[in-house]
Amino acid sequence: MASALYDPTPFYATAQPQETKDFCMQQTMVRVKDPETSLKFYIETLGFKLLMYHDFPQWGFSVYFVAHGLKGPVPADEDKRWDFCMRTPGCIELTWNHGSEKSDGAVYNTGNGDATGTQDGQAVKGGFGHLGITVPDVRGGVQNNMPRDSLIDFVPQVYEACERFKKLGCTMTKTPNGGGMKGLAFIADPDGYLIEILPQGPMITKPLDCDGVAAEGGEAYKDNSKA
Amino acid sequence: MASALYDPTPFYATAQPQETKDFCMQQTMVRVKDPETSLKFYIETLGFKLLMYHDFPQWGFSVYFVAHGLKGPVPADEDKRWDFCMRTPGCIELTWNHGSEKSDGAVYNTGNGDATGTQDGQAVKGGFGHLGITVPDVRGGVQNNMPRDSLIDFVPQVYEACERFKKLGCTMTKTPNGGGMKGLAFIADPDGYLIEILPQGPMITKPLDCDGVAAEGGEAYKDNSKA
């Protein structure tokens, strides 16, 4: 039996508690096997900037913060760089446990229905799903709040982004026209974490995607939490 | 034998590829057992705003987007709300698979050394670590880029935030003076996902934290990736 849907609309009116003013959802931390491989992927492929890194040799790990949409250049001074990073929303904190790069194969369970990192080799009911990157969707300038019926010269850039990812050799787990949700894609990072690629505006499709999959038809919806 | 440290500094100079201009690290998706419980926690305790939700009854799930630091009011129009959300960095996408709220106990593996959601009950080598929220750290106005040696009237607000979390009945897995890293804390969300609480500026300690733990001494550093 289907559950009744839950209506969260009363929360739209909830005032932010004064004590939480200026709280910032600053980081999502994931562990990576090899920092060089991961930084190349996040910076060169996904367009993140390196904001800050710190080594903790006494505890055997290092952290690397990357982000999009910086509010200015990364300060050269180390203290100022730290402060700048800690005020930047939506950073990814890539954590390298020293020595993991010497392991064979995948090291970490990446959430969803992954079996990596288990003792019995069986899929885990993983809570972590993915990181999601939104990409611009209209050529010729940003049209924030443009009415939907006046979209002119519209380019669903998810498709262009995916053409590029494919050329760069990315592992694509869902192309824009694959699966039941059209117009968004999933690629895997070097450790296997899923990265969703979706538009900054309406979900509009192109007839064919980078894998030649047609928007009409395609596979059924796939729940990533299942193995 | 310790690994050599990896030097990522050349990446500071990497120019963002033109094709990734305006990419936005918009979301971290985690599955939650009960949307009402989770929304109450993220909105009322952690100060997030509800930006947008969407039900997918045909696929048996719903998603709820919450964020800090909005660039204006949440639009009332549904299309504009979607666009607004997709341009907001650092959202958390809480995903509810309909029916999960009827399960007993924890449903999802939360990363780190969690054993939830496995078939053998053994801890998983989880890649997902935590979400991290930075909190203001100085009373009397923001002092972005203030030199460290001129910090006046400084209040390490992590300690105040944690006093409040404790009063609200949050599960605290590390108080600011607990463990080897002083001045930051970890609390657990309703599903057990770790939330790091850390300052927007320098890591400064208070002599006693909300649990009465002294900054001097305390336990050793604990690696959350170990069970």
CSV table of N, CA and C in Angstrom, one decimal, chain A residues 32-33 100 103-110 114-118 190-193, chain B residues 125:
chain,number,residue,atom,x,y,z
A,32,VAL,N,38.5,10.0,-0.2
A,32,VAL,CA,38.9,9.6,-1.5
A,32,VAL,C,40.2,8.7,-1.4
A,33,LYS,N,40.3,7.8,-2.3
A,33,LYS,CA,41.5,6.9,-2.3
A,33,LYS,C,42.8,7.6,-2.7
A,100,SER,N,45.9,5.0,1.5
A,100,SER,CA,44.8,4.4,0.8
A,100,SER,C,45.0,4.3,-0.7
A,103,SER,N,46.1,0.9,-2.1
A,103,SER,CA,45.1,-0.3,-2.1
A,103,SER,C,44.8,-0.6,-3.6
A,104,ASP,N,44.4,-1.9,-3.8
A,104,ASP,CA,43.9,-2.3,-5.1
A,104,ASP,C,42.4,-2.1,-5.1
A,105,GLY,N,42.0,-1.6,-6.2
A,105,GLY,CA,40.5,-1.4,-6.4
A,105,GLY,C,39.9,-0.4,-5.5
A,106,ALA,N,38.6,-0.4,-5.5
A,106,ALA,CA,37.8,0.6,-4.7
A,106,ALA,C,38.0,0.4,-3.2
A,107,VAL,N,38.1,1.5,-2.5
A,107,VAL,CA,38.4,1.4,-1.0
A,107,VAL,C,37.1,1.7,-0.2
A,108,TYR,N,36.3,2.6,-0.7
A,108,TYR,CA,35.2,3.1,0.2
A,108,TYR,C,33.8,2.8,-0.4
A,109,ASN,N,32.9,2.5,0.5
A,109,ASN,CA,31.5,2.3,0.2
A,109,ASN,C,31.0,3.7,-0.2
A,110,THR,N,30.3,3.8,-1.3
A,110,THR,CA,29.9,5.1,-1.8
A,110,THR,C,28.4,5.4,-1.6
A,114,ASP,N,25.8,0.1,-2.9
A,114,ASP,CA,27.2,-0.3,-3.1
A,114,ASP,C,27.6,-1.5,-2.1
A,115,ALA,N,28.4,-2.4,-2.6
A,115,ALA,CA,28.9,-3.5,-1.7
A,115,ALA,C,30.3,-3.3,-1.3
A,116,THR,N,31.0,-2.3,-1.8
A,116,THR,CA,32.4,-2.0,-1.4
A,116,THR,C,32.5,-1.7,0.0
A,117,GLY,N,33.6,-2.2,0.6
A,117,GLY,CA,33.9,-1.9,2.0
A,117,GLY,C,33.1,-2.7,3.0
A,118,THR,N,32.3,-3.7,2.5
A,118,THR,CA,31.6,-4.6,3.5
A,118,THR,C,32.5,-5.9,3.7
A,190,PRO,N,36.1,9.4,-9.4
A,190,PRO,CA,37.1,8.3,-9.4
A,190,PRO,C,36.9,7.3,-8.3
A,191,ASP,N,36.2,7.6,-7.2
A,191,ASP,CA,35.9,6.6,-6.2
A,191,ASP,C,34.6,5.9,-6.4
A,192,GLY,N,33.8,6.4,-7.3
A,192,GLY,CA,32.5,5.8,-7.6
A,192,GLY,C,31.4,6.6,-7.0
A,193,TYR,N,31.6,7.7,-6.3
A,193,TYR,CA,30.5,8.5,-5.8
A,193,TYR,C,29.7,9.0,-7.0
B,125,LYS,N,33.3,0.1,5.6
B,125,LYS,CA,34.3,1.2,5.4
B,125,LYS,C,33.6,2.2,4.5
